[in-house]
Amino acid sequence: MSAETSSKSGKTVSGAGEGHSRAAVVRGISEELAETLDRIAGELGGSPDLKMRKLLIGTAPPVQAAVVYISGLSAEDSINDFVIGSLMKVNQAREQAPDPGGESLMEYVMERALETGDARIKEDWNDIILAVLSGETAVFLNGYASAIICDTRDEEGRAIDEPTTQLVLRGPKDSFVETIGTNITLIRRRIKTPKLWFEHLTVGEASKTDVAMMFIKGTVDKKLVDEVRSRIRKIKIDAVLESGYIEELIQDKTFTPFPTIYNTERPDVVAANLLEGRVALIVDGTPFVLVLPAVFPQFFQSPADYSERVDIAILMRLIRYGSFIILLFGPSMYIALTTFHYEMIPTVLLVSLLAQRENVPFPALIEALLMEGVFEILREAGIRMPRAVGQTVSVVGGLILGQAAVEAGFVTPAMVIVVSLTGIASFAIPAYNMSIAGRIVRFGYMILAGMFGFYGITLGMIVTIAHMNSLRSFGVPYLSPFVPLSFREQQDTLLRLPLWFIRPGTVSPTRSGENQTDQGKLIDSGHEDNLSPAVQAKGKTGLLDSTEE
Amino acid sequence: MGEVRMGIVQCFTLAMLFELGTAMVVNLGVDTGKDAWMSVLLGGIAGVLPFIGYIYLYRAYPDDPLSRYSRKLLGKYLGGLVALLFILSFMMMAARDLRDGSTMLVMATMNRTPIFVISLMMILSSAYVAHKGVEVLARTSLLFAVIVMLIGGFCGLMMIFSGKINLLRILPLLENGAWPVLRSVLVQNYMFPFGEMICFTMLMPYLSDSRRGPWVIVASMLFSALLLSLTTVMNLSVLGADIVARSPLPLMPTISKISISDFIQRLDVLVVMVLIIGVFFKITVFYVAALVGISDLFGLPYRTMAYPAALIILFLSVMNARGFTEHLDEGKRLLYTVFPVFTLALPALLIIIAALKRHRSAPRPD
């Protein structure tokens, strides 16, 4: 936008007439109705779904007016009844009104005639076009360099359905849909406090996607909200079609397999997280809502933990952590045991394992990579499989491939057991992105185990944990509250303590227990990870590591 | 610029893993026979004394690592030289531990893998963690301390259940009088592993709690001394002093005695795991101490020297001795000649100068 045209006012109309050829850069609109309508039609390429209803307002003398909207995006019934209908009645109404003199026709229409819920006067061309494109209706009056925007958006969308990815046996069965308005309602319905605030942001040069940032005032750390807002504002992208785009652009560190932002399609999960002081980002067009900051233990929580009895919930949660460990180390342990550390295996079992291996030409590592690779292919194919053939293929893939591979001497039966165990374990993790992270890291462990046995696994483990320790989600250490250790916050991590024990207001993602400095450190580290140990130089320079990665 | 800080629990676990490091598996205080556990315990207590001196220096300069206050105390050139010597000694110690650890691993399990490859893997992981910084190292130590304690607890329980412990084997106490134990403490056990705590002078500026932090490290030293002593008691009571004296890694045969209904047996791989974790943290702490020193002394960003330093340590470890016997021999010589200079003499010099300086700059009543 050039500087001379960016003077934002509707009073530039005098220049707008001559400067018609530069229409695209003129921000004001013309007072001439016909010219304005031509310009809109021209800008949208004469699209057939653009409706421009011209009418006369029956004042004396009659004033030409036009109602502009896009059919399909707008609720045409309400346009007919409340916009066009009320414009038609202006004549009689204005004569009956006690003092029509003082105000302009535009103000009169706006304040006394239009019967829509939300209406505002806009003078900026881009605002008007954007409003029309988002399903609102623009009312132009001849002789006025502005338009009235009426909210007639038709939130056409899928009905609220059961969640498809995060199922629970007991708990609410509704899930988010693609329309942002509905999603906000679903959350509001659960938290009826005026402190539930949300801010509206727009992301994407072309898509102008609505993003709602929700938080509970007073519970949330203000610095967190500011940081999220500023990171979202910094986004430069053409289109945001899914919340994953936002996730990728605002996360602290991009080079890691572990997710540092949680996503969910369950309103109850979002509500619970908001109450714990987190921020939710609802992106228009997707049922997946982002929750941040996210720490590692959060990916192992399931809403069912709170609907079941405590003992059951604890057991289930431990099983989930256990499955993650099996997922990471299952195949690599098997490789290490059979390749390097036979002595760990009880003798009888060892004999039977070796008897199996006798027919297999590959080393255990190749065997495992082969089977895990096949399993990954099956899983990827399963997502895309049409529902009708899905069952058949999984039977063919799982049963026949496994059985036949054993009989053909490709793999040992024990390997099939290990691979299917890790496969099942990966589904026990409630968060899909965490299970993918585990699946990726698992391959690294397998190769390390094949080359170095337990030595490789242990080193890999150290590096993985160090890596996780270096991660932060919006300033919060990823492994907290395990590291830095905080006993006060252990009530809902590895175990879930009874609800009467969890005192309200003690769970906060931004509070880190023993390490007080982390609190001050929150957020100000900005986008990069700032973990370089620089001794505070007192008057000395050059020691500080100022080069960030 | 985020501040890098070690919490109290983290610095406890870091010091603990550092102490246990290789000491857990190797033969400590061999020459005292049945009383080795006493010399280990006393060595721990004796090792605290120099550390109290380091705490004195830390109190005087709470924001500076050793390499900086040495320059403040001794002047730019002499102090710089001392700092450089310390950095070299840390790298040397890291290299020696790398060699120790790799050789032990080769002896214990991986006898067909070249030692260079094992060292390379170790130093690469170490470099990754060091690259991430002191804070990440300290945090990582917390989780691994838990793992080591779990393994220790499990092995201890299994050992008790399998009934292999015979405490009569460590009797009689002080068979040859108190002198051999004291001698061993004075010659060796105050230094290994407790004298090596000198490298924490480089890390203490990162403590989040400068008042309690150093004493937490002392507590951690005493706790590790207790653990090491208990381990030695276990080795002696399971194997007997004779076998312990003859085996290079006595914990391995000890643990492999565990057998419960022929199912839980050969747990020595867990010892290998403890060994790997311990060696890793020992090397990395020395390495990070050297890196902090380098970045402080030469004014380089901390990260730029991470990988070059890794290379230096790796080649030092490979080239400093032609064989393991020579390596051990050299270790013995260093233990009597070089290490006391760094753990006792130079710090003592610094302490004296610091005390004089503080005395002179103290406000005089006039």
PDB file of C-alpha atoms in Angstrom, chain A residues 253 340-341 343-344 346-347 448 452 454-455 458-459 461-463 465-467 469-470 472 477 479 482-485 514-515 517-518 521 529-538 540 542-543 545 547-549, chain B residues 1-5 7-10 63 65 68 105 109-110 117-118 121-122 125 128-129 131-136 139-140 142-144 147 206 208 263 266 269 273 276-277 280 295-296 299-303:
ATOM      1  CA  LYS A 253      11.920 -25.016  18.342  1.00  0.00           C
ATOM      2  CA  PHE A 340      24.897 -58.703  22.085  1.00  0.00           C
ATOM      3  CA  HIS A 341      23.631 -59.825  25.443  1.00  0.00           C
ATOM      4  CA  GLU A 343      23.370 -64.017  28.702  1.00  0.00           C
ATOM      5  CA  MET A 344      20.485 -61.886  29.928  1.00  0.00           C
ATOM      6  CA  PRO A 346      16.980 -67.306  30.533  1.00  0.00           C
ATOM      7  CA  THR A 347      18.580 -70.365  28.970  1.00  0.00           C
ATOM      8  CA  LEU A 448      21.981 -47.940  17.767  1.00  0.00           C
ATOM      9  CA  PHE A 452      26.271 -51.138  19.924  1.00  0.00           C
ATOM     10  CA  PHE A 454      22.860 -51.669  25.360  1.00  0.00           C
ATOM     11  CA  TYR A 455      25.702 -49.192  25.069  1.00  0.00           C
ATOM     12  CA  THR A 458      21.894 -46.023  26.910  1.00  0.00           C
ATOM     13  CA  LEU A 459      23.717 -43.301  25.009  1.00  0.00           C
ATOM     14  CA  MET A 461      18.568 -42.479  25.996  1.00  0.00           C
ATOM     15  CA  ILE A 462      20.888 -39.868  27.471  1.00  0.00           C
ATOM     16  CA  VAL A 463      20.830 -37.843  24.276  1.00  0.00           C
ATOM     17  CA  ILE A 465      16.465 -36.978  27.520  1.00  0.00           C
ATOM     18  CA  ALA A 466      18.979 -34.160  27.164  1.00  0.00           C
ATOM     19  CA  HIS A 467      17.174 -33.127  24.010  1.00  0.00           C
ATOM     20  CA  ASN A 469      15.330 -31.142  28.581  1.00  0.00           C
ATOM     21  CA  SER A 470      16.468 -28.535  26.116  1.00  0.00           C
ATOM     22  CA  ARG A 472      10.628 -25.456  25.979  1.00  0.00           C
ATOM     23  CA  PRO A 477      10.561 -26.607  30.403  1.00  0.00           C
ATOM     24  CA  LEU A 479       9.750 -32.188  31.087  1.00  0.00           C
ATOM     25  CA  PHE A 482       9.599 -33.893  36.552  1.00  0.00           C
ATOM     26  CA  VAL A 483      12.611 -31.775  35.671  1.00  0.00           C
ATOM     27  CA  PRO A 484      12.900 -29.250  37.237  1.00  0.00           C
ATOM     28  CA  LEU A 485      11.436 -31.316  39.999  1.00  0.00           C
ATOM     29  CA  GLU A 514      11.819 -25.450  42.942  1.00  0.00           C
ATOM     30  CA  ASN A 515      13.517 -23.504  40.229  1.00  0.00           C
ATOM     31  CA  THR A 517      14.282 -18.523  38.096  1.00  0.00           C
ATOM     32  CA  ASP A 518      12.274 -20.343  35.526  1.00  0.00           C
ATOM     33  CA  LYS A 521      12.635 -16.774  32.531  1.00  0.00           C
ATOM     34  CA  ASP A 529      16.095 -21.556  22.796  1.00  0.00           C
ATOM     35  CA  ASN A 530      18.344 -19.746  25.081  1.00  0.00           C
ATOM     36  CA  LEU A 531      20.202 -22.390  26.881  1.00  0.00           C
ATOM     37  CA  SER A 532      23.729 -21.376  26.324  1.00  0.00           C
ATOM     38  CA  PRO A 533      25.390 -21.080  29.660  1.00  0.00           C
ATOM     39  CA  ALA A 534      26.859 -17.668  29.815  1.00  0.00           C
ATOM     40  CA  VAL A 535      28.261 -16.553  33.030  1.00  0.00           C
ATOM     41  CA  GLN A 536      26.966 -13.165  33.946  1.00  0.00           C
ATOM     42  CA  ALA A 537      29.732 -10.931  32.895  1.00  0.00           C
ATOM     43  CA  LYS A 538      30.138  -8.054  35.225  1.00  0.00           C
ATOM     44  CA  LYS A 540      33.134  -7.916  30.830  1.00  0.00           C
ATOM     45  CA  GLY A 542      32.718 -11.033  24.781  1.00  0.00           C
ATOM     46  CA  LEU A 543      31.993 -13.862  27.170  1.00  0.00           C
ATOM     47  CA  ASP A 545      27.147 -16.167  23.936  1.00  0.00           C
ATOM     48  CA  THR A 547      24.990 -15.955  18.787  1.00  0.00           C
ATOM     49  CA  GLU A 548      21.806 -17.897  18.931  1.00  0.00           C
ATOM     50  CA  GLU A 549      21.302 -20.871  16.776  1.00  0.00           C
TER      51      GLU A 549
ATOM     52  CA  MET B   1      19.438 -13.678  27.168  1.00  0.00           C
ATOM     53  CA  GLY B   2      18.059 -16.310  29.446  1.00  0.00           C
ATOM     54  CA  GLU B   3      19.916 -17.027  32.607  1.00  0.00           C
ATOM     55  CA  VAL B   4      21.274 -20.486  32.991  1.00  0.00           C
ATOM     56  CA  ARG B   5      20.606 -21.941  36.372  1.00  0.00           C
ATOM     57  CA  GLY B   7      18.379 -26.012  40.744  1.00  0.00           C
ATOM     58  CA  ILE B   8      19.324 -27.530  44.071  1.00  0.00           C
ATOM     59  CA  VAL B   9      18.041 -31.013  43.357  1.00  0.00           C
ATOM     60  CA  GLN B  10      19.729 -30.962  39.981  1.00  0.00           C
ATOM     61  CA  ASP B  63      29.439 -14.990  39.831  1.00  0.00           C
ATOM     62  CA  PRO B  65      34.163 -19.428  37.499  1.00  0.00           C
ATOM     63  CA  ARG B  68      37.999 -15.706  36.069  1.00  0.00           C
ATOM     64  CA  LEU B 105      33.045 -51.228  28.340  1.00  0.00           C
ATOM     65  CA  THR B 109      30.621 -56.449  27.046  1.00  0.00           C
ATOM     66  CA  MET B 110      31.764 -55.113  23.719  1.00  0.00           C
ATOM     67  CA  VAL B 117      34.438 -46.289  17.971  1.00  0.00           C
ATOM     68  CA  ILE B 118      33.179 -46.629  21.522  1.00  0.00           C
ATOM     69  CA  MET B 121      30.102 -42.529  20.327  1.00  0.00           C
ATOM     70  CA  MET B 122      30.565 -41.480  23.915  1.00  0.00           C
ATOM     71  CA  SER B 125      26.753 -37.806  22.845  1.00  0.00           C
ATOM     72  CA  TYR B 128      25.588 -32.931  22.090  1.00  0.00           C
ATOM     73  CA  VAL B 129      24.679 -32.497  25.733  1.00  0.00           C
ATOM     74  CA  HIS B 131      26.408 -28.069  23.363  1.00  0.00           C
ATOM     75  CA  LYS B 132      22.981 -27.725  24.952  1.00  0.00           C
ATOM     76  CA  GLY B 133      24.544 -26.196  28.018  1.00  0.00           C
ATOM     77  CA  VAL B 134      25.042 -26.600  31.736  1.00  0.00           C
ATOM     78  CA  GLU B 135      21.373 -26.349  32.520  1.00  0.00           C
ATOM     79  CA  VAL B 136      20.414 -29.218  30.244  1.00  0.00           C
ATOM     80  CA  ARG B 139      18.465 -31.450  34.333  1.00  0.00           C
ATOM     81  CA  THR B 140      19.386 -34.599  32.502  1.00  0.00           C
ATOM     82  CA  LEU B 142      18.205 -35.677  37.613  1.00  0.00           C
ATOM     83  CA  LEU B 143      16.415 -38.318  35.590  1.00  0.00           C
ATOM     84  CA  PHE B 144      19.478 -40.513  35.294  1.00  0.00           C
ATOM     85  CA  ILE B 147      17.453 -44.483  37.033  1.00  0.00           C
ATOM     86  CA  TYR B 206      25.313 -21.377  37.696  1.00  0.00           C
ATOM     87  CA  SER B 208      20.340 -20.960  41.468  1.00  0.00           C
ATOM     88  CA  PHE B 263      14.895 -66.449  35.976  1.00  0.00           C
ATOM     89  CA  ARG B 266      22.986 -62.186  34.868  1.00  0.00           C
ATOM     90  CA  VAL B 269      24.221 -55.686  32.091  1.00  0.00           C
ATOM     91  CA  MET B 273      24.290 -49.376  32.154  1.00  0.00           C
ATOM     92  CA  ILE B 276      27.834 -45.943  30.928  1.00  0.00           C
ATOM     93  CA  ILE B 277      25.695 -43.352  32.681  1.00  0.00           C
ATOM     94  CA  PHE B 280      29.066 -40.176  30.560  1.00  0.00           C
ATOM     95  CA  SER B 295      34.736 -19.353  26.688  1.00  0.00           C
ATOM     96  CA  ASP B 296      35.663 -17.294  29.728  1.00  0.00           C
ATOM     97  CA  GLY B 299      36.188 -14.623  25.203  1.00  0.00           C
ATOM     98  CA  LEU B 300      34.756 -17.109  22.740  1.00  0.00           C
ATOM     99  CA  PRO B 301      31.088 -17.998  22.566  1.00  0.00           C
ATOM    100  CA  TYR B 302      30.488 -21.139  24.575  1.00  0.00           C
ATOM    101  CA  ARG B 303      29.206 -23.191  21.677  1.00  0.00           C
TER     102      ARG B 303
END
